[in-house]
XYZ file of C-alpha atoms in Angstrom:
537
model
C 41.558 -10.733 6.818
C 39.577 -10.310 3.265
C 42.590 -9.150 0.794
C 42.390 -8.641 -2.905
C 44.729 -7.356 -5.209
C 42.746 -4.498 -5.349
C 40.969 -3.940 -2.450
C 41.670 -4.220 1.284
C 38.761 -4.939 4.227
C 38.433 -7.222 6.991
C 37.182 -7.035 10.544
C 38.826 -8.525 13.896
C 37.681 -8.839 17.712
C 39.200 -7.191 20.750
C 37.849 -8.375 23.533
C 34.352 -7.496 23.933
C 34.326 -5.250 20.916
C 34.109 -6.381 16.739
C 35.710 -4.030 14.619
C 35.462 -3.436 11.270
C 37.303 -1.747 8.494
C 36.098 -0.482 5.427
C 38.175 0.545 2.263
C 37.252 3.800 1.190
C 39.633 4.041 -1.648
C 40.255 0.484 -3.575
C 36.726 -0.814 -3.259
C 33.450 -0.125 -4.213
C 31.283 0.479 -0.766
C 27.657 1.560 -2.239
C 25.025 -0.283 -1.567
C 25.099 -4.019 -3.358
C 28.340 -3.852 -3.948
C 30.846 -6.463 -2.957
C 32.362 -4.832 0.315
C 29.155 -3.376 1.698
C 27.679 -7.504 1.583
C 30.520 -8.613 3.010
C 29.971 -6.199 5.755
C 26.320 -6.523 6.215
C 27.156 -10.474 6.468
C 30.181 -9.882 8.886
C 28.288 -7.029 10.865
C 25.040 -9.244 11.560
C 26.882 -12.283 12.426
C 29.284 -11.110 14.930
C 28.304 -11.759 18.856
C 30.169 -9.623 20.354
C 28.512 -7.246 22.526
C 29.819 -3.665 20.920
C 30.556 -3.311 17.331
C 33.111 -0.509 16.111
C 33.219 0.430 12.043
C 36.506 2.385 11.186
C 36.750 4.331 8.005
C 39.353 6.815 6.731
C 37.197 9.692 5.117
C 34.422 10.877 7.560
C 30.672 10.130 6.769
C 29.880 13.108 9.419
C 32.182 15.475 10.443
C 32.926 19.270 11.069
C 34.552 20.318 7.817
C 37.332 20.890 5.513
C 37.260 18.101 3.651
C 33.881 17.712 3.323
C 31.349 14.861 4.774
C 31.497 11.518 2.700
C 28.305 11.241 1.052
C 27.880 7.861 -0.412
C 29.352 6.714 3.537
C 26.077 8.294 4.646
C 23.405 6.844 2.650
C 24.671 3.598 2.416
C 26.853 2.704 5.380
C 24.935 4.950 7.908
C 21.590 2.698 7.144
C 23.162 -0.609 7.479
C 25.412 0.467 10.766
C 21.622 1.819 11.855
C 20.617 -1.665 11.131
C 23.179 -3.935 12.728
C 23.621 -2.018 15.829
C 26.966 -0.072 15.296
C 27.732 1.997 18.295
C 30.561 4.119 16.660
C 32.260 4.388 13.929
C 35.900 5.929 14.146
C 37.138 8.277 11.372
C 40.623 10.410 10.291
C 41.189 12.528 7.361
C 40.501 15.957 8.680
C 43.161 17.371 11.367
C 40.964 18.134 14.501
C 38.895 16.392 17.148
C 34.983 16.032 16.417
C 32.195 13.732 17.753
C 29.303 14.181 15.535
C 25.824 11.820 17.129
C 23.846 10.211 14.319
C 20.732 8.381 14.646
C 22.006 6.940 17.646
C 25.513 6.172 16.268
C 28.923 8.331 17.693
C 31.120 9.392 14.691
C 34.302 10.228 16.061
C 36.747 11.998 13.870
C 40.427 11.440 15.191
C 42.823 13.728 13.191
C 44.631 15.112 15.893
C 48.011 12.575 15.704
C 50.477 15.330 14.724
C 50.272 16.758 11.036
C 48.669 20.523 10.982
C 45.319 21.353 12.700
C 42.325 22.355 10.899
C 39.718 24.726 12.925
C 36.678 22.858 12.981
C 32.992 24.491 11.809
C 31.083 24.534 14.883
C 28.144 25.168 12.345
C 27.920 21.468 10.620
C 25.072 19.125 11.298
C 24.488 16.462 13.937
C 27.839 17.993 15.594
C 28.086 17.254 19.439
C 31.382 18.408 20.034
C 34.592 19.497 18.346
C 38.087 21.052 19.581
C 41.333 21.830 16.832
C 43.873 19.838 19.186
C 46.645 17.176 18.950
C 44.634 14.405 20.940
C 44.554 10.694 21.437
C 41.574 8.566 22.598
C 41.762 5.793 25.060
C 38.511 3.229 25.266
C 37.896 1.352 28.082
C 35.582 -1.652 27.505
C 33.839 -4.289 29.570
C 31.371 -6.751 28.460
C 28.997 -3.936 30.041
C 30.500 -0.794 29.653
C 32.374 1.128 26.543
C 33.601 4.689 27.576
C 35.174 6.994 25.621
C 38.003 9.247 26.784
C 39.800 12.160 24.451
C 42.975 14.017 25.915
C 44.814 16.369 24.261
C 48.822 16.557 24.261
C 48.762 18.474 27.616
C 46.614 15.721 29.385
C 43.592 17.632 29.411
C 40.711 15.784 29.229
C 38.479 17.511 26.524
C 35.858 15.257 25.537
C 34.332 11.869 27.822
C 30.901 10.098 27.184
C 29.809 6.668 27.352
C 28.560 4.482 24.483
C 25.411 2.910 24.268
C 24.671 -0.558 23.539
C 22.739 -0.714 19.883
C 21.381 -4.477 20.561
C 19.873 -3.995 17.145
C 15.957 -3.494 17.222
C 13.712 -1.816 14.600
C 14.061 1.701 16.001
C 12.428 3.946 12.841
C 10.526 3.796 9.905
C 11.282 3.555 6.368
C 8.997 4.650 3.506
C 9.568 2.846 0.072
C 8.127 3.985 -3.488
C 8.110 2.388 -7.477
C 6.865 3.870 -10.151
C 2.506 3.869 -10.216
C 2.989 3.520 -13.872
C 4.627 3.884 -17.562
C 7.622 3.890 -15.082
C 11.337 1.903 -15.116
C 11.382 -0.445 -11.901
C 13.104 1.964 -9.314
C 12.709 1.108 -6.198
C 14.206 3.907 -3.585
C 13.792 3.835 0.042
C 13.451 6.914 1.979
C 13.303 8.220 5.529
C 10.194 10.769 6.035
C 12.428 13.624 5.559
C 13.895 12.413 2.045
C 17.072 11.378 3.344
C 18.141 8.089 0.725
C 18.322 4.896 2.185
C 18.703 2.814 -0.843
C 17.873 2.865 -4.344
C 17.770 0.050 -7.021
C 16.613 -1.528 -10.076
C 14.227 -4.738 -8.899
C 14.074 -5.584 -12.755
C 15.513 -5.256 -16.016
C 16.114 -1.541 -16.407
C 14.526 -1.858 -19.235
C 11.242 -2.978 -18.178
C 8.239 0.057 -18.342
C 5.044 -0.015 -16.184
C 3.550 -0.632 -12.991
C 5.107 -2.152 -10.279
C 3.716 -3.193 -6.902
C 5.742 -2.460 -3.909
C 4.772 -4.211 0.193
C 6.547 -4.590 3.197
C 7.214 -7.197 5.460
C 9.019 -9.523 7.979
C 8.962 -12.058 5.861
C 12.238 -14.007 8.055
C 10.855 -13.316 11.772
C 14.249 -10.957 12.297
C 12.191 -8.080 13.335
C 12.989 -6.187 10.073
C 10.945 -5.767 7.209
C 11.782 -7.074 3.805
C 10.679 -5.353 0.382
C 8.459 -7.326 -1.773
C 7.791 -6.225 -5.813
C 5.582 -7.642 -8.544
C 5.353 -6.112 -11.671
C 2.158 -4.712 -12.951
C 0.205 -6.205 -15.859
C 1.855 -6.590 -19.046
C 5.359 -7.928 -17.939
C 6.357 -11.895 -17.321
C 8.396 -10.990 -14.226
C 9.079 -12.329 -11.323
C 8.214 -11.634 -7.189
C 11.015 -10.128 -5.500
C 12.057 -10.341 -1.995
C 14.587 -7.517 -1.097
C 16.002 -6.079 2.403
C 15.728 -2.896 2.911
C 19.577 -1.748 1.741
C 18.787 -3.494 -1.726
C 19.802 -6.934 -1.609
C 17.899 -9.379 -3.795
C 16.719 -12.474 -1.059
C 14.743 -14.157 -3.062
C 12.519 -14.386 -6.075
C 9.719 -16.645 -7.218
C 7.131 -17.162 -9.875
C 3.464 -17.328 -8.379
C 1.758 -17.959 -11.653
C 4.298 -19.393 -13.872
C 6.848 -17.522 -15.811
C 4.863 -16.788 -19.035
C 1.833 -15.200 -16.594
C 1.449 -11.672 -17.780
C -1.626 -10.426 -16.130
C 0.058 -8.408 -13.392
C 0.544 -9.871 -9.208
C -1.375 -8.405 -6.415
C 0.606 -8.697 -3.486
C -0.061 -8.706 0.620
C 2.093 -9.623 3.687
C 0.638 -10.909 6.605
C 1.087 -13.285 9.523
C -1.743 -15.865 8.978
C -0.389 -18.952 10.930
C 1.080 -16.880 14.367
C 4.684 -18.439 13.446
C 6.290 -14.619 14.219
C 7.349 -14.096 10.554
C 4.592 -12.795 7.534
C 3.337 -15.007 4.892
C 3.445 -13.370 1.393
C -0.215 -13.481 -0.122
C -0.474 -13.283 -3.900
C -3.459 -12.622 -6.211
C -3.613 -11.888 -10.222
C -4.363 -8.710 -11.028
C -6.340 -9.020 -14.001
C -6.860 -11.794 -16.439
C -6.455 -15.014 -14.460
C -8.895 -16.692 -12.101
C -8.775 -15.995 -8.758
C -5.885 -18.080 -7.236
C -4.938 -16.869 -4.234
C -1.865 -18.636 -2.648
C -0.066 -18.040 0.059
C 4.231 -18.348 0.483
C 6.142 -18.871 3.319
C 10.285 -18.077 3.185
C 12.171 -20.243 5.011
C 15.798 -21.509 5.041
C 16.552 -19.283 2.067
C 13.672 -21.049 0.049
C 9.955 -19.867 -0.866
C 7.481 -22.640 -0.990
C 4.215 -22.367 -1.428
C 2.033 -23.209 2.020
C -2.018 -22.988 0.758
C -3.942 -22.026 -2.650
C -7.327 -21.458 -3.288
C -9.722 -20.507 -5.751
C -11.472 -17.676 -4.057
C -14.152 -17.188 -6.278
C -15.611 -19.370 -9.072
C -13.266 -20.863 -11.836
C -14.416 -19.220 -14.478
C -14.189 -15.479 -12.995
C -11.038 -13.714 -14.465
C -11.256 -10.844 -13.072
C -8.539 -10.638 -10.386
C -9.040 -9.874 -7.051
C -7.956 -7.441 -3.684
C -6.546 -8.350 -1.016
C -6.116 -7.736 2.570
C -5.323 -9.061 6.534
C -6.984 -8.640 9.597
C -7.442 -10.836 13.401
C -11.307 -10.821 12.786
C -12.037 -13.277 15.723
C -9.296 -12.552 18.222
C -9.111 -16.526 19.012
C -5.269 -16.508 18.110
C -2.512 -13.930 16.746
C -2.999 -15.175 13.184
C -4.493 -13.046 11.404
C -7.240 -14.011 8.739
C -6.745 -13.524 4.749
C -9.612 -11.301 3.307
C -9.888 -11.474 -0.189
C -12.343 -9.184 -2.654
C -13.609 -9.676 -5.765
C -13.040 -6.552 -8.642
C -15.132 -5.970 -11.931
C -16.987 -8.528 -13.752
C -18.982 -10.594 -10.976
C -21.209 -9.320 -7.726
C -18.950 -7.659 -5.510
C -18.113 -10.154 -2.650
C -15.314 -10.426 0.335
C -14.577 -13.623 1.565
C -12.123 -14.527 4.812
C -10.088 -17.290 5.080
C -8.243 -18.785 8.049
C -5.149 -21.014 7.316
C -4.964 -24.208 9.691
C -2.515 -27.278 8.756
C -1.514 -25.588 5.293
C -5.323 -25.185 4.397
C -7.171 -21.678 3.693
C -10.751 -22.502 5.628
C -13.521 -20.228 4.599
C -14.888 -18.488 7.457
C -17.809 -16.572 5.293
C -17.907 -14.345 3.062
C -20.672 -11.229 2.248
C -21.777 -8.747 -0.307
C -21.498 -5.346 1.175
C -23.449 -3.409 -1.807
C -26.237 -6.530 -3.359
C -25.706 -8.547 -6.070
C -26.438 -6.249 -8.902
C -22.916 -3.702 -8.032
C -20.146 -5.230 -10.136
C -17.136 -3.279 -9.924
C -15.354 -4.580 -7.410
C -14.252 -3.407 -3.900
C -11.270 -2.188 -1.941
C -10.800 -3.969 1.897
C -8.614 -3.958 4.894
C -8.490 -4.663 8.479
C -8.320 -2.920 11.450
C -9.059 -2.441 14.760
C -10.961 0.869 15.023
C -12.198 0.043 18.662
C -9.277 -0.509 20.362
C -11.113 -4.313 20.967
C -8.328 -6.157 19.995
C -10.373 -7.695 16.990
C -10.015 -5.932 13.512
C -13.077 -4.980 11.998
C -12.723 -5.083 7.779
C -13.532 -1.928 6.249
C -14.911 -1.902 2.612
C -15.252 0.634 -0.293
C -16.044 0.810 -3.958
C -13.438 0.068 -6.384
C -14.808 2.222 -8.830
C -18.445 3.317 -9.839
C -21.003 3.255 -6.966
C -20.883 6.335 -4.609
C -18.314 6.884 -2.057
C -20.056 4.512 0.611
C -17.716 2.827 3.298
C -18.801 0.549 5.090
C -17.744 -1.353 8.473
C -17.970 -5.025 9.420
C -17.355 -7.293 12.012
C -16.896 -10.972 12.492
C -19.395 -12.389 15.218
C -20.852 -15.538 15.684
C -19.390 -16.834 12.514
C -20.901 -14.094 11.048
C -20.014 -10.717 9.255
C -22.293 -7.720 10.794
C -22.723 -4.306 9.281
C -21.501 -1.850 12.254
C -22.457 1.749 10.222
C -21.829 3.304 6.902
C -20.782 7.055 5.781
C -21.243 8.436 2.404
C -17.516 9.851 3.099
C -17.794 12.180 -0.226
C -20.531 14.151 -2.161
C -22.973 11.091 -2.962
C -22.409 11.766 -7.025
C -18.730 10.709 -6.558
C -18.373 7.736 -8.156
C -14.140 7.448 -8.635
C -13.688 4.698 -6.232
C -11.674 4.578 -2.525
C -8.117 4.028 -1.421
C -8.385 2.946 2.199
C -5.725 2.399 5.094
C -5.773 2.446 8.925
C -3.474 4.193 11.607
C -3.244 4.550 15.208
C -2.394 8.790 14.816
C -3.303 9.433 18.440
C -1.341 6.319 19.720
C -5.031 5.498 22.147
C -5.079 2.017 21.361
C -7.156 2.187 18.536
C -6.434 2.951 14.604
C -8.057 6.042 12.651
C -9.601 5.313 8.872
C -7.976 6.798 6.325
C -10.138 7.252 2.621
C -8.809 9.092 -0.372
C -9.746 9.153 -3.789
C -8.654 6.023 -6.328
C -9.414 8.756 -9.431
C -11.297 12.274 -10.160
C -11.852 14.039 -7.347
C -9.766 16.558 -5.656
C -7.225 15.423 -3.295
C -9.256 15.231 -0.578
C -8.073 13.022 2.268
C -10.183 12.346 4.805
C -9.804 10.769 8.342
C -12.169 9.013 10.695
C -12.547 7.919 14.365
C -14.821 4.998 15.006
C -16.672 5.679 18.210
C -19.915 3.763 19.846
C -19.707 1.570 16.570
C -20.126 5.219 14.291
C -17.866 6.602 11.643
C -16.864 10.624 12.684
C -14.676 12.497 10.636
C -11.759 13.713 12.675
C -10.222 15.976 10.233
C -9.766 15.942 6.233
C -7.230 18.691 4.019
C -5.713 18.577 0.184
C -2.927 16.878 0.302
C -2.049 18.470 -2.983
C -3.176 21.186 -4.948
C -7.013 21.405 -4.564
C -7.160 20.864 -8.691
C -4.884 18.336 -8.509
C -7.953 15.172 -9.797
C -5.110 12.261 -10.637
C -6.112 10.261 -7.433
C -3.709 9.411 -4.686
C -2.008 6.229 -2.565
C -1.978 6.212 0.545
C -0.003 4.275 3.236
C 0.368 4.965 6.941
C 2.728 3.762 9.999
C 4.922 5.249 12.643
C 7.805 6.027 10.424
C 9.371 8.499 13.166
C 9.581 6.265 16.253
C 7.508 8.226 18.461
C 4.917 5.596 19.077
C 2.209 7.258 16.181
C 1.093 6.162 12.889
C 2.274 8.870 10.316
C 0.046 9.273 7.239
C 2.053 9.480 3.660
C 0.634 10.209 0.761
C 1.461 9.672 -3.564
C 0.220 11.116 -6.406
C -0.847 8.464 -8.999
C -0.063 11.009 -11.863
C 2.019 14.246 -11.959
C 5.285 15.084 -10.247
C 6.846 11.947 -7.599
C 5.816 13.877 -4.416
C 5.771 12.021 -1.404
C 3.720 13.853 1.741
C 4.199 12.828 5.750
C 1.514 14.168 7.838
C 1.269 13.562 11.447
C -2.073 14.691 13.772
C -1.853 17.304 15.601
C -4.388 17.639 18.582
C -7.245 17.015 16.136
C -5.418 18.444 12.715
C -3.442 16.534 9.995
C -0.192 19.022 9.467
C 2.907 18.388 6.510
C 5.804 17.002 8.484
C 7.921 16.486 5.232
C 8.530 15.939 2.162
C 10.472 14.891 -0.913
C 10.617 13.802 -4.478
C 10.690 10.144 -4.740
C 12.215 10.300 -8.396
C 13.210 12.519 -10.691
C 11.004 15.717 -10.321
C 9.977 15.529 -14.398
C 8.766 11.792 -13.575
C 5.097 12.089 -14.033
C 3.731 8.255 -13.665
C 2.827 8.560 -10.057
C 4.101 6.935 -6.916
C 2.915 3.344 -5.397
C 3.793 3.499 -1.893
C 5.130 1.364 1.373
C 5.941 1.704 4.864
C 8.472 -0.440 6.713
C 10.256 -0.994 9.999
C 13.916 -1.224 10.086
């Protein structure tokens, strides 16, 4: 039993069951607060087979008093999380069972005071009856049924709970500010529905800041990593998803103002991501790689990628070139001021190897190049996909690793050949065939236009393309793209790196791109664009 003067929570197991119990009205229960750690710590280190949360005012429920907000967006996430299987609830005077994201929210008000007549209308409601009731639970290490009888021994309600062994079962989108913006971080389902929602920095703090995901732990969950953009000495942070800080480190020093690319990847096949961090502009290109372990980052490999004396930053990104193992190899680009070049580098014995390295547009194009990997084949092997930074015409180009060797597979001048604002690139299996799509969008100018392509017989097709905002909308967009939906396929979201904090889900269709959601990331006046992440949780 935790007891405070001030606050009262604690948890106890009953045979095959943990149960906890939160204080609704002494104790702060939002998200970083000092009762929701202590239950994300007691939740996730209980091993008991079925795990109970009891609360007095109903997160979900059929009315009267109304649903308990802040117990939805930050409880319901975390219960999500840590495999709650239902969650038993009092306050309004009728019987209710309302079925959330898996979870069973039971309210139990029928113990004698007056009845209120339930709204058979409110959301996510499975059942509901205005009776005097009790419920009787009968558990075995296998089994959890549920049982509600009403004061003339009518059985009214009977199900059986599921299990919630916890897995990562959905998707979780998270945003910061593209730039001139405080360091928000918020975390959203695809619909908009608030996960979490902190500061990673001093509120204070205006800019850019870089937001990836990752499982940086091996716990099957991904973490959220943010590095600020260039012009603040701040540190890399390491958050879950509900907010918590994890960890933070310094890749460059604390005085290093120049701005932290950041990737997360698993280059060694150990089960967990390494994080990968670059400068962004104005120190050499010193790529090292982290590993977190036993509540500790240390660094595991460095390397100057290009020559010493380049200071232009660099780009960076992950793919299994060669197939030979699960690790996957560290690609890493060059940006303005030298010949644009990607290298690939393997990491054996807490060494980046260099596995070669090519120049997909000559030596006399300078301004850098955006990269990632994927498998567009469905080969098992990622091919890396490159695109101009900015200048040069909108040519992509396709590569793969053979024989030691990178190989030029086919090219597509993907916009009018006079468009010269750069590429934003990502990957997605849309169609869930076993093999991703290529996703290209403006970096600036241009309209909105996002455009999708399969790779078939080693050729670039377009599948589909559409505005993802306004057709004059020219700001440039982000783009990021995984199953955020559980339904086996890669959604496609998409930010606006100026204008209003719109974030758009699209999912394919047969062979069309359609708007599944969306929602406003920040305030609606915000106007500094939206950097962009997808997670598993």
């Amino acid at each position: 039993l935790l007891e405070t003067s001030e606050s009262f929570y604690y948890s106890f197991d009953y045979g095959p069951v943990h149960v906890a119990v939160v204080d609704q009205y002494t104790a702060d229960y939002s998200v970083g607060s000092a009762q929701y750690n202590w239950l994300a710590d007691d939740l996730s280190k209980t091993k008991k087979k079925w795990k109970v949360v009891m609360f007095h005012a109903p997160a979900w429920s059929a009315g009267h008093h109304e649903n308990d907000v802040t117990a939805q967006e930050s409880l319901g996430p975390l219960m999500e999380t840590n495999g709650v299987s239902a969650v038993l609830q009092g306050h309004n005077h009728y019987y209710a069972r309302n079925e959330v994201n898996g979870i069973h929210y039971l309210t139990l008000g029928g113990g004698g005071a007056p009845l209120y007549t339930p709204d058979l209308e409110y959301p996510n409601l499975a059942d509901a009856d205005p009776a005097y009731h009790f419920a009787r639970f009968d558990m075995t290490q296998n089994t959890f049924n549920v049982s509600v009888i009403d004061e003339a021994g009518t059985e009214i309600d009977s199900f059986a709970l599921e299990n919630k062994t916890p897995t990562p079962r959905a998707g979780f989108i998270a945003t910061t500010p593209y730039s001139a913006g405080g360091p928000q971080v918020t975390v959203n389902k695809y619909d908009g529905l608030k996960l979490a929602s902190f500061m990673a920095y001093d509120s204070n703090l205006r800019g850019e800041f870089q937001v990836q995901t990752g499982d940086i732990d091996g716990d099957t969950y991904d973490e959220i990593i943010t590095a600020p953009g260039n012009g603040n000495k701040a540190p890399v942070k390491i958050f879950e998803m509900d907010g918590r800080l994890k960890k933070e480190f310094y890749p460059y020093g604390e005085n290093f103002s120049g701005g932290v690319e950041i990737l997360a990847a698993d280059l060694n096949a150990d089960g967990k991501q390494e994080i990968i961090t670059a400068p962004e502009t104005g120190g050499g290109a010193n790529v090292r790689v982290h590993t977190y372990e036993n509540d500790s980052v240390s660094l595991l490999a460095w390397t100057m990628a290009f020559e010493a004396s380049y200071h232009g930053g660099a780009k960076l990104g992950a793919g299994n070139t060669d197939s030979s193992s699960a690790a996957s190899e560290l690609l890493v680009a060059s940006k303005e001021g030298r010949s644009a070049e990607v290298k690939a580098f393997s990491l054996n014995d807490g060494v980046l190897s260099d596995k070669g390295s090519f120049k997909p547009y000559g030596d006399a194009f300078m301004n850098g190049v955006n990269l990632i990997g994927a498998d567009l084949n469905g080969n098992s092997q990622d091919e890396v996909i490159v695109a101009p930074l900015s200048g040069g015409g909108p040519n992509v180009r396709v590569y793969n690793y053979t024989n030691s060797n990178f190989a030029l597979l086919d090219w597509e001048m993907v916009y009018d050949k006079n468009f010269k604002g750069g590429l934003e690139l990502a990957a997605g299996d849309f169609d869930a065939n076993g093999s991703q799509e290529l996703v290209v969008a403006p970096v600036v100018s241009g309209g909105p236009n996002v455009r999708v392509y399969n790779f078939q017989n080693s050729k670039l097709e377009l599948l589909d393309w559409f505005m993802a905002f306004d057709p004059g909308f020219h700001a440039g967009i982000n783009i990021a793209a995984d199953d955020v939906d559980n339904d086996s396929k890669a959604e496609l979201v998409v930010t606006p790196k100026h204008g209003g904090p719109n974030v758009r889900t699209y999912d394919l269709n047969g062979s069309d791109f359609a708007l599944k959601s969306w929602y406003w990331a920040f305030a609606p006046s915000f106007v500094g664009g939206v950097n962009v992440a997808v997670g598993s949780r």
